[in-house]
Amino acid sequence: MFLLQIDTLSPITDTATSTVQTMQTGEELRFIELLFKGGWVMVPLALLAFMGLVIFVERYLTIRKASRNEMNLMMQVKQSVKSAKLDTALVICRNSNTPLGRMLEKGLLRIGRPIKDIEGAIENVGKLEVSKLEKNISILGIIAGIAPMLGFVGTIIGVITIFHEVSVKGIIEIGTISGGLYVKMITSATGLIIGIIAYVLYHILNIMVDRIILKMETDAIEFIDLLEEPGK
């Protein structure tokens, strides 16, 4: 009897699952069709979204690589400098292939000159490394500003088109106006969503860069103090 109940329920369960999957597929198709109804403005919005995503992923991976813990690098450099093994310290910095490593390498190459010259060389390299990390991040800020405005332009164009059709027909149909506005507001919503996401990603990258800058400044000060120790 129990087996018969299971056999009876199985087709019902399969049918319910199939119905849910069909509904989800239908909703996805309607959503995609709705996006296409937004008009030509959806094309540049899609390009902006793709560009923003590519820039964020590329910058995130680059900054993440540069922000990895450099405690071992600093300790090894300090030990080599204290042991007067400058060649070893230079090799360690070159092998690290990080912003901090390149800063320390420049400082090591300037050892023997006045401290001010060493500080200036390290500062110049630091500025160059920061500019490399910040490359293309400003484009995300531009996308965050342009996308909502572009979406609003699409809605305005849609409204102009609707009222032009009304003026040509000479008849105001609520269904035509409301339906047209419903479709054209898609561009505004899409533009706002892209703009908000780009704005958040822009600030995430800036926060990551600021942390690296703070770490580089701290390590640079520690390195200069290390060079001044023998003269104290």
Short mmCIF file of C-alpha atoms in Angstrom, two decimals:
data_model
loop_
_atom_site.label_atom_id
_atom_site.label_comp_id
_atom_site.label_asym_id
_atom_site.label_seq_id
_atom_site.Cartn_x
_atom_site.Cartn_y
_atom_site.Cartn_z
CA MET A 1 0.00 0.00 0.00
CA PHE A 2 2.83 2.37 0.92
CA LEU A 3 4.59 1.62 -2.37
CA LEU A 4 1.40 2.40 -4.28
CA GLN A 5 1.17 5.79 -2.58
CA ILE A 6 4.77 6.58 -3.52
CA ASP A 7 4.12 5.58 -7.13
CA THR A 8 1.03 7.80 -7.16
CA LEU A 9 2.80 10.81 -5.68
CA SER A 10 5.85 10.56 -7.95
CA PRO A 11 4.08 11.78 -11.15
CA ILE A 12 2.48 14.63 -9.17
CA THR A 13 5.88 15.71 -7.77
CA ASP A 14 7.49 15.50 -11.20
CA THR A 15 4.66 17.57 -12.69
CA ALA A 16 4.96 20.23 -9.96
CA THR A 17 8.73 20.44 -10.43
CA SER A 18 8.33 20.73 -14.18
CA THR A 19 5.71 23.46 -13.73
CA VAL A 20 7.99 25.48 -11.43
CA GLN A 21 10.89 25.14 -13.85
CA THR A 22 8.67 26.23 -16.73
CA MET A 23 7.47 29.26 -14.77
CA GLN A 24 11.04 30.25 -13.89
CA THR A 25 12.12 29.88 -17.51
CA GLY A 26 9.12 31.93 -18.62
CA GLU A 27 9.95 34.69 -16.12
CA GLU A 28 13.56 34.79 -17.30
CA LEU A 29 12.45 35.06 -20.92
CA ARG A 30 9.97 37.83 -20.07
CA PHE A 31 12.70 39.70 -18.16
CA ILE A 32 15.08 39.46 -21.12
CA GLU A 33 12.34 40.57 -23.52
CA LEU A 34 11.59 43.49 -21.20
CA LEU A 35 15.24 44.57 -21.29
CA PHE A 36 15.25 44.49 -25.08
CA LYS A 37 12.16 46.69 -25.12
CA GLY A 38 14.20 49.43 -23.46
CA GLY A 39 15.44 50.49 -26.88
CA TRP A 40 18.85 51.39 -28.24
CA VAL A 41 19.90 53.03 -24.95
CA MET A 42 20.19 49.54 -23.44
CA VAL A 43 23.17 48.85 -25.75
CA PRO A 44 25.49 51.54 -24.31
CA LEU A 45 24.24 50.67 -20.82
CA ALA A 46 25.20 47.04 -21.40
CA LEU A 47 28.63 48.16 -22.66
CA LEU A 48 29.12 50.32 -19.57
CA ALA A 49 28.16 47.43 -17.31
CA PHE A 50 30.57 45.07 -19.09
CA MET A 51 33.39 47.62 -19.04
CA GLY A 52 32.87 48.33 -15.34
CA LEU A 53 32.90 44.63 -14.48
CA VAL A 54 36.10 43.99 -16.46
CA ILE A 55 37.87 46.98 -14.87
CA PHE A 56 36.82 45.96 -11.36
CA VAL A 57 37.96 42.34 -11.72
CA GLU A 58 41.30 43.34 -13.27
CA ARG A 59 42.00 46.07 -10.68
CA TYR A 60 40.82 43.94 -7.78
CA LEU A 61 43.19 41.10 -8.67
CA THR A 62 46.09 43.54 -9.21
CA ILE A 63 45.50 45.41 -5.94
CA ARG A 64 44.93 42.18 -4.03
CA LYS A 65 48.28 40.88 -5.29
CA ALA A 66 50.01 44.12 -4.27
CA SER A 67 48.38 44.14 -0.83
CA ARG A 68 49.55 40.71 0.29
CA ASN A 69 51.37 40.63 3.61
CA GLU A 70 54.94 41.92 3.22
CA MET A 71 56.02 41.36 6.83
CA ASN A 72 58.56 38.71 5.80
CA LEU A 73 60.01 41.00 3.12
CA MET A 74 60.57 43.83 5.57
CA MET A 75 62.12 41.51 8.16
CA GLN A 76 64.49 39.97 5.60
CA VAL A 77 65.56 43.39 4.33
CA LYS A 78 66.17 44.63 7.87
CA GLN A 79 68.30 41.60 8.72
CA SER A 80 70.33 41.95 5.52
CA VAL A 81 70.92 45.69 6.06
CA LYS A 82 71.96 45.15 9.70
CA SER A 83 74.38 42.45 8.51
CA ALA A 84 75.72 44.83 5.82
CA LYS A 85 74.54 42.41 3.09
CA LEU A 86 73.10 44.99 0.70
CA ASP A 87 73.36 42.71 -2.34
CA THR A 88 71.20 40.12 -0.59
CA ALA A 89 68.67 42.78 0.36
CA LEU A 90 68.50 43.96 -3.26
CA VAL A 91 67.91 40.42 -4.52
CA ILE A 92 65.13 39.92 -1.95
CA CYS A 93 63.41 43.16 -3.05
CA ARG A 94 63.66 42.32 -6.76
CA ASN A 95 62.30 38.82 -6.27
CA SER A 96 59.28 40.12 -4.32
CA ASN A 97 57.93 41.96 -7.41
CA THR A 98 55.70 44.19 -5.26
CA PRO A 99 55.31 47.97 -4.82
CA LEU A 100 57.00 47.80 -1.42
CA GLY A 101 59.87 45.74 -2.84
CA ARG A 102 60.47 48.28 -5.60
CA MET A 103 60.40 51.13 -3.08
CA LEU A 104 62.92 49.47 -0.82
CA GLU A 105 65.09 48.54 -3.79
CA LYS A 106 65.31 52.19 -4.81
CA GLY A 107 66.22 53.15 -1.25
CA LEU A 108 68.91 50.47 -1.07
CA LEU A 109 70.44 51.70 -4.32
CA ARG A 110 70.70 55.18 -2.80
CA ILE A 111 72.48 54.06 0.38
CA GLY A 112 75.57 56.24 0.92
CA ARG A 113 73.80 59.41 -0.12
CA PRO A 114 72.12 61.88 2.26
CA ILE A 115 68.94 60.65 3.95
CA LYS A 116 66.92 63.36 2.19
CA ASP A 117 67.95 61.97 -1.20
CA ILE A 118 66.96 58.45 -0.13
CA GLU A 119 63.59 59.69 1.16
CA GLY A 120 62.97 61.56 -2.09
CA ALA A 121 63.80 58.52 -4.21
CA ILE A 122 61.52 56.27 -2.14
CA GLU A 123 58.72 58.85 -2.28
CA ASN A 124 58.96 59.16 -6.06
CA VAL A 125 58.80 55.39 -6.53
CA GLY A 126 55.88 55.23 -4.10
CA LYS A 127 53.93 57.82 -6.10
CA LEU A 128 54.60 55.89 -9.30
CA GLU A 129 53.44 52.62 -7.74
CA VAL A 130 50.26 54.24 -6.39
CA SER A 131 49.46 55.69 -9.82
CA LYS A 132 49.84 52.19 -11.28
CA LEU A 133 47.41 50.79 -8.70
CA GLU A 134 44.88 53.56 -9.36
CA LYS A 135 44.99 53.03 -13.12
CA ASN A 136 41.48 52.92 -14.67
CA ILE A 137 39.74 53.11 -11.27
CA SER A 138 38.46 56.59 -12.16
CA ILE A 139 36.62 55.04 -15.12
CA LEU A 140 34.35 53.26 -12.62
CA GLY A 141 33.52 56.66 -11.14
CA ILE A 142 32.68 57.96 -14.62
CA ILE A 143 30.43 54.95 -15.25
CA ALA A 144 28.69 55.56 -11.92
CA GLY A 145 27.85 59.08 -13.08
CA ILE A 146 27.02 58.41 -16.73
CA ALA A 147 24.85 55.28 -16.44
CA PRO A 148 21.92 56.89 -14.50
CA MET A 149 21.91 59.92 -16.82
CA LEU A 150 21.99 57.71 -19.90
CA GLY A 151 19.08 55.68 -18.52
CA PHE A 152 17.12 58.87 -17.89
CA VAL A 153 17.83 60.01 -21.45
CA GLY A 154 16.32 56.75 -22.71
CA THR A 155 13.17 57.37 -20.67
CA ILE A 156 12.88 60.96 -21.94
CA ILE A 157 13.25 59.79 -25.53
CA GLY A 158 10.55 57.21 -24.89
CA VAL A 159 8.19 59.86 -23.45
CA ILE A 160 8.81 62.13 -26.44
CA THR A 161 8.04 59.24 -28.79
CA ILE A 162 4.80 58.43 -26.95
CA PHE A 163 3.49 61.98 -27.05
CA HIS A 164 4.52 62.30 -30.69
CA GLU A 165 2.36 59.28 -31.51
CA VAL A 166 -0.50 60.80 -29.49
CA SER A 167 -0.22 64.08 -31.41
CA VAL A 168 -0.22 62.23 -34.73
CA LYS A 169 -3.24 60.07 -33.83
CA GLY A 170 -5.04 62.93 -32.11
CA ILE A 171 -6.34 60.49 -29.49
CA ILE A 172 -5.06 60.06 -25.94
CA GLU A 173 -5.14 56.40 -24.98
CA ILE A 174 -4.24 55.68 -21.39
CA GLY A 175 -3.18 52.14 -22.25
CA THR A 176 -0.73 53.36 -24.88
CA ILE A 177 0.79 56.01 -22.60
CA SER A 178 1.04 53.83 -19.49
CA GLY A 179 2.33 50.85 -21.45
CA GLY A 180 4.95 52.95 -23.22
CA LEU A 181 6.10 54.58 -20.00
CA TYR A 182 6.28 51.18 -18.33
CA VAL A 183 8.65 49.96 -21.01
CA LYS A 184 10.75 53.12 -21.19
CA MET A 185 11.25 53.34 -17.42
CA ILE A 186 13.31 50.18 -17.80
CA THR A 187 16.21 52.29 -19.05
CA SER A 188 16.11 54.51 -15.95
CA ALA A 189 16.00 51.52 -13.62
CA THR A 190 18.85 49.79 -15.47
CA GLY A 191 20.95 52.94 -15.49
CA LEU A 192 20.43 53.47 -11.76
CA ILE A 193 21.32 49.87 -10.93
CA ILE A 194 24.51 50.00 -13.03
CA GLY A 195 25.42 53.38 -11.54
CA ILE A 196 24.93 52.23 -7.95
CA ILE A 197 26.96 49.05 -8.48
CA ALA A 198 29.77 50.98 -10.21
CA TYR A 199 29.77 53.55 -7.38
CA VAL A 200 30.13 50.81 -4.75
CA LEU A 201 32.88 49.00 -6.68
CA TYR A 202 34.73 52.30 -7.21
CA HIS A 203 34.88 52.97 -3.48
CA ILE A 204 35.83 49.37 -2.68
CA LEU A 205 38.91 49.70 -4.89
CA ASN A 206 39.78 53.11 -3.44
CA ILE A 207 39.61 51.72 0.09
CA MET A 208 41.93 48.87 -0.91
CA VAL A 209 44.42 51.32 -2.46
CA ASP A 210 44.31 53.59 0.61
CA ARG A 211 45.24 50.62 2.81
CA ILE A 212 48.22 49.84 0.59
CA ILE A 213 49.34 53.48 0.66
CA LEU A 214 49.22 53.51 4.47
CA LYS A 215 51.23 50.28 4.62
CA MET A 216 53.82 51.59 2.14
CA GLU A 217 54.23 54.84 4.07
CA THR A 218 54.65 52.95 7.35
CA ASP A 219 57.27 50.60 5.90
CA ALA A 220 59.11 53.48 4.22
CA ILE A 221 59.39 55.30 7.54
CA GLU A 222 60.62 52.11 9.19
CA PHE A 223 63.22 51.68 6.45
CA ILE A 224 64.50 55.25 6.84
CA ASP A 225 64.71 54.79 10.62
CA LEU A 226 66.72 51.63 9.99
CA LEU A 227 69.24 53.56 7.87
CA GLU A 228 69.56 56.28 10.51
CA GLU A 229 70.22 53.86 13.37
CA PRO A 230 74.02 53.60 12.87
CA GLY A 231 74.35 57.37 12.88
CA LYS A 232 72.50 57.81 16.19
#
